[in-house]
């Protein structure tokens, strides 16, 4: 179940903020992280367990306070559009033409077993 976890954390310093974001983004199930430096809060949206997020935050060395855990806000609904009439388009030729024929190079994918110099390797 997707939920939104809001944490209050001291976000002073760019280096500490980067460490914190890296630690939280490593938790399995995190979809989105929002940072509000003015309020000192981090909002994490996804299937991640709030306990795991708190543990990771404390391992970075930050004091964390849980503000809320709950469902994420519903996305704003867009008004439904009426289906428009399809206009008759002139038929195009089925031939595919390259827009830049002078810059067309074939792409050959190789793995390490099909390379031309198999005998040479650097360990």
PDB file of C-alpha atoms in Angstrom:
ATOM      1  CA  UNK A   1       0.000   0.000   0.000  1.00  0.00           C
ATOM      2  CA  UNK A   2       1.391   3.384  -0.979  1.00  0.00           C
ATOM      3  CA  UNK A   3       1.758   5.785   1.926  1.00  0.00           C
ATOM      4  CA  UNK A   4       3.299   9.157   2.601  1.00  0.00           C
ATOM      5  CA  UNK A   5       5.716   9.428   5.516  1.00  0.00           C
ATOM      6  CA  UNK A   6       6.650  12.912   6.743  1.00  0.00           C
ATOM      7  CA  UNK A   7       9.765  13.257   8.918  1.00  0.00           C
ATOM      8  CA  UNK A   8      11.187  16.289  10.706  1.00  0.00           C
ATOM      9  CA  UNK A   9      14.985  16.335  10.337  1.00  0.00           C
ATOM     10  CA  UNK A  10      17.749  18.899  10.807  1.00  0.00           C
ATOM     11  CA  UNK A  11      18.726  19.735   7.215  1.00  0.00           C
ATOM     12  CA  UNK A  12      21.619  22.096   7.866  1.00  0.00           C
ATOM     13  CA  UNK A  13      24.526  21.626   5.492  1.00  0.00           C
ATOM     14  CA  UNK A  14      24.571  20.424   1.908  1.00  0.00           C
ATOM     15  CA  UNK A  15      26.848  17.450   2.636  1.00  0.00           C
ATOM     16  CA  UNK A  16      24.559  16.079   5.353  1.00  0.00           C
ATOM     17  CA  UNK A  17      21.508  16.588   3.159  1.00  0.00           C
ATOM     18  CA  UNK A  18      23.107  14.591   0.326  1.00  0.00           C
ATOM     19  CA  UNK A  19      24.029  11.739   2.705  1.00  0.00           C
ATOM     20  CA  UNK A  20      20.487  11.704   4.051  1.00  0.00           C
ATOM     21  CA  UNK A  21      18.880  11.606   0.592  1.00  0.00           C
ATOM     22  CA  UNK A  22      21.231   8.833  -0.517  1.00  0.00           C
ATOM     23  CA  UNK A  23      20.409   6.764   2.578  1.00  0.00           C
ATOM     24  CA  UNK A  24      16.647   7.206   2.242  1.00  0.00           C
ATOM     25  CA  UNK A  25      16.634   6.524  -1.483  1.00  0.00           C
ATOM     26  CA  UNK A  26      18.349   3.183  -0.782  1.00  0.00           C
ATOM     27  CA  UNK A  27      15.333   1.890   1.144  1.00  0.00           C
ATOM     28  CA  UNK A  28      13.324  -0.609  -0.868  1.00  0.00           C
ATOM     29  CA  UNK A  29       9.909   0.730  -1.907  1.00  0.00           C
ATOM     30  CA  UNK A  30      10.696   4.468  -1.978  1.00  0.00           C
ATOM     31  CA  UNK A  31       9.062   6.097  -5.009  1.00  0.00           C
ATOM     32  CA  UNK A  32       9.422   9.814  -4.340  1.00  0.00           C
ATOM     33  CA  UNK A  33      11.327  12.034  -1.886  1.00  0.00           C
ATOM     34  CA  UNK A  34      10.425  15.678  -1.308  1.00  0.00           C
ATOM     35  CA  UNK A  35      12.604  17.970   0.814  1.00  0.00           C
ATOM     36  CA  UNK A  36      11.306  21.185   2.385  1.00  0.00           C
ATOM     37  CA  UNK A  37      14.353  22.929   3.813  1.00  0.00           C
ATOM     38  CA  UNK A  38      12.348  25.890   5.129  1.00  0.00           C
ATOM     39  CA  UNK A  39      10.229  23.655   7.370  1.00  0.00           C
ATOM     40  CA  UNK A  40      12.952  21.051   7.896  1.00  0.00           C
ATOM     41  CA  UNK A  41      10.792  18.167   6.699  1.00  0.00           C
ATOM     42  CA  UNK A  42      11.246  15.268   4.308  1.00  0.00           C
ATOM     43  CA  UNK A  43       8.238  13.585   2.679  1.00  0.00           C
ATOM     44  CA  UNK A  44       8.748  10.027   1.437  1.00  0.00           C
ATOM     45  CA  UNK A  45       6.082   8.449  -0.783  1.00  0.00           C
ATOM     46  CA  UNK A  46       6.002   4.742  -1.603  1.00  0.00           C
ATOM     47  CA  UNK A  47       5.622   1.243  -0.180  1.00  0.00           C
ATOM     48  CA  UNK A  48       8.613   1.627   2.156  1.00  0.00           C
ATOM     49  CA  UNK A  49       8.212   0.848   5.838  1.00  0.00           C
ATOM     50  CA  UNK A  50       8.449   4.045   7.948  1.00  0.00           C
ATOM     51  CA  UNK A  51      10.541   2.175  10.511  1.00  0.00           C
ATOM     52  CA  UNK A  52      13.183   1.356   7.872  1.00  0.00           C
ATOM     53  CA  UNK A  53      13.280   4.998   6.795  1.00  0.00           C
ATOM     54  CA  UNK A  54      13.798   6.150  10.391  1.00  0.00           C
ATOM     55  CA  UNK A  55      16.543   3.575  10.984  1.00  0.00           C
ATOM     56  CA  UNK A  56      18.415   4.677   7.846  1.00  0.00           C
ATOM     57  CA  UNK A  57      18.091   8.330   8.856  1.00  0.00           C
ATOM     58  CA  UNK A  58      19.518   7.650  12.304  1.00  0.00           C
ATOM     59  CA  UNK A  59      22.421   5.661  10.831  1.00  0.00           C
ATOM     60  CA  UNK A  60      23.435   8.779   8.899  1.00  0.00           C
ATOM     61  CA  UNK A  61      23.671  10.554  12.242  1.00  0.00           C
ATOM     62  CA  UNK A  62      20.568  12.711  12.092  1.00  0.00           C
ATOM     63  CA  UNK A  63      17.947  13.056  14.786  1.00  0.00           C
ATOM     64  CA  UNK A  64      14.559  12.318  13.242  1.00  0.00           C
ATOM     65  CA  UNK A  65      11.034  12.958  14.459  1.00  0.00           C
ATOM     66  CA  UNK A  66       8.061  11.251  12.810  1.00  0.00           C
ATOM     67  CA  UNK A  67       5.373  13.797  11.911  1.00  0.00           C
ATOM     68  CA  UNK A  68       2.748  11.801   9.993  1.00  0.00           C
ATOM     69  CA  UNK A  69       2.185   8.517   8.184  1.00  0.00           C
ATOM     70  CA  UNK A  70      -0.817   8.166   5.927  1.00  0.00           C
ATOM     71  CA  UNK A  71      -2.116   7.852   2.403  1.00  0.00           C
ATOM     72  CA  UNK A  72      -0.677  10.254  -0.161  1.00  0.00           C
ATOM     73  CA  UNK A  73      -2.914  13.088  -1.328  1.00  0.00           C
ATOM     74  CA  UNK A  74      -5.032  12.271  -4.361  1.00  0.00           C
ATOM     75  CA  UNK A  75      -3.788  13.742  -7.636  1.00  0.00           C
ATOM     76  CA  UNK A  76      -5.908  16.586  -8.997  1.00  0.00           C
ATOM     77  CA  UNK A  77      -8.573  15.376 -11.383  1.00  0.00           C
ATOM     78  CA  UNK A  78      -8.546  16.721 -14.902  1.00  0.00           C
ATOM     79  CA  UNK A  79     -11.823  17.485 -16.628  1.00  0.00           C
ATOM     80  CA  UNK A  80     -12.766  14.814 -19.097  1.00  0.00           C
ATOM     81  CA  UNK A  81     -12.269  15.793 -22.692  1.00  0.00           C
ATOM     82  CA  UNK A  82     -14.872  15.125 -25.304  1.00  0.00           C
ATOM     83  CA  UNK A  83     -13.731  12.863 -28.113  1.00  0.00           C
ATOM     84  CA  UNK A  84     -13.017  14.939 -31.167  1.00  0.00           C
ATOM     85  CA  UNK A  85     -13.957  13.950 -34.666  1.00  0.00           C
ATOM     86  CA  UNK A  86     -11.132  12.344 -36.537  1.00  0.00           C
ATOM     87  CA  UNK A  87     -10.154  14.323 -39.562  1.00  0.00           C
ATOM     88  CA  UNK A  88      -9.338  12.510 -42.739  1.00  0.00           C
ATOM     89  CA  UNK A  89      -5.590  12.672 -43.201  1.00  0.00           C
ATOM     90  CA  UNK A  90      -3.964  12.161 -46.562  1.00  0.00           C
ATOM     91  CA  UNK A  91      -2.343   8.767 -46.880  1.00  0.00           C
ATOM     92  CA  UNK A  92       1.405   8.728 -46.647  1.00  0.00           C
ATOM     93  CA  UNK A  93       3.759   6.445 -48.513  1.00  0.00           C
ATOM     94  CA  UNK A  94       4.812   3.366 -46.611  1.00  0.00           C
ATOM     95  CA  UNK A  95       8.447   3.988 -47.476  1.00  0.00           C
ATOM     96  CA  UNK A  96      10.591   4.919 -44.515  1.00  0.00           C
ATOM     97  CA  UNK A  97      13.099   7.589 -45.318  1.00  0.00           C
ATOM     98  CA  UNK A  98      15.984   8.632 -43.142  1.00  0.00           C
ATOM     99  CA  UNK A  99      15.784  12.388 -42.374  1.00  0.00           C
ATOM    100  CA  UNK A 100      19.594  12.641 -42.286  1.00  0.00           C
ATOM    101  CA  UNK A 101      20.992  10.073 -44.725  1.00  0.00           C
ATOM    102  CA  UNK A 102      24.489  11.504 -44.463  1.00  0.00           C
ATOM    103  CA  UNK A 103      24.660  10.685 -40.720  1.00  0.00           C
ATOM    104  CA  UNK A 104      23.343   7.153 -40.883  1.00  0.00           C
ATOM    105  CA  UNK A 105      25.756   4.584 -39.437  1.00  0.00           C
ATOM    106  CA  UNK A 106      24.893   0.956 -38.769  1.00  0.00           C
ATOM    107  CA  UNK A 107      24.944  -0.060 -35.121  1.00  0.00           C
ATOM    108  CA  UNK A 108      26.541  -3.400 -34.260  1.00  0.00           C
ATOM    109  CA  UNK A 109      26.054  -4.683 -30.742  1.00  0.00           C
ATOM    110  CA  UNK A 110      28.834  -6.876 -29.362  1.00  0.00           C
ATOM    111  CA  UNK A 111      29.307  -8.622 -26.111  1.00  0.00           C
ATOM    112  CA  UNK A 112      32.675  -9.572 -24.721  1.00  0.00           C
ATOM    113  CA  UNK A 113      32.684 -12.970 -26.463  1.00  0.00           C
ATOM    114  CA  UNK A 114      32.200 -11.547 -29.973  1.00  0.00           C
ATOM    115  CA  UNK A 115      34.873  -8.853 -29.821  1.00  0.00           C
ATOM    116  CA  UNK A 116      37.593  -8.957 -32.502  1.00  0.00           C
ATOM    117  CA  UNK A 117      40.533  -8.996 -30.018  1.00  0.00           C
ATOM    118  CA  UNK A 118      39.555 -11.751 -27.637  1.00  0.00           C
ATOM    119  CA  UNK A 119      43.137 -12.707 -26.729  1.00  0.00           C
ATOM    120  CA  UNK A 120      43.919  -9.339 -25.140  1.00  0.00           C
ATOM    121  CA  UNK A 121      42.546  -8.620 -21.682  1.00  0.00           C
ATOM    122  CA  UNK A 122      43.560  -6.388 -18.820  1.00  0.00           C
ATOM    123  CA  UNK A 123      43.179  -7.767 -15.343  1.00  0.00           C
TER     124      UNK A 123
END
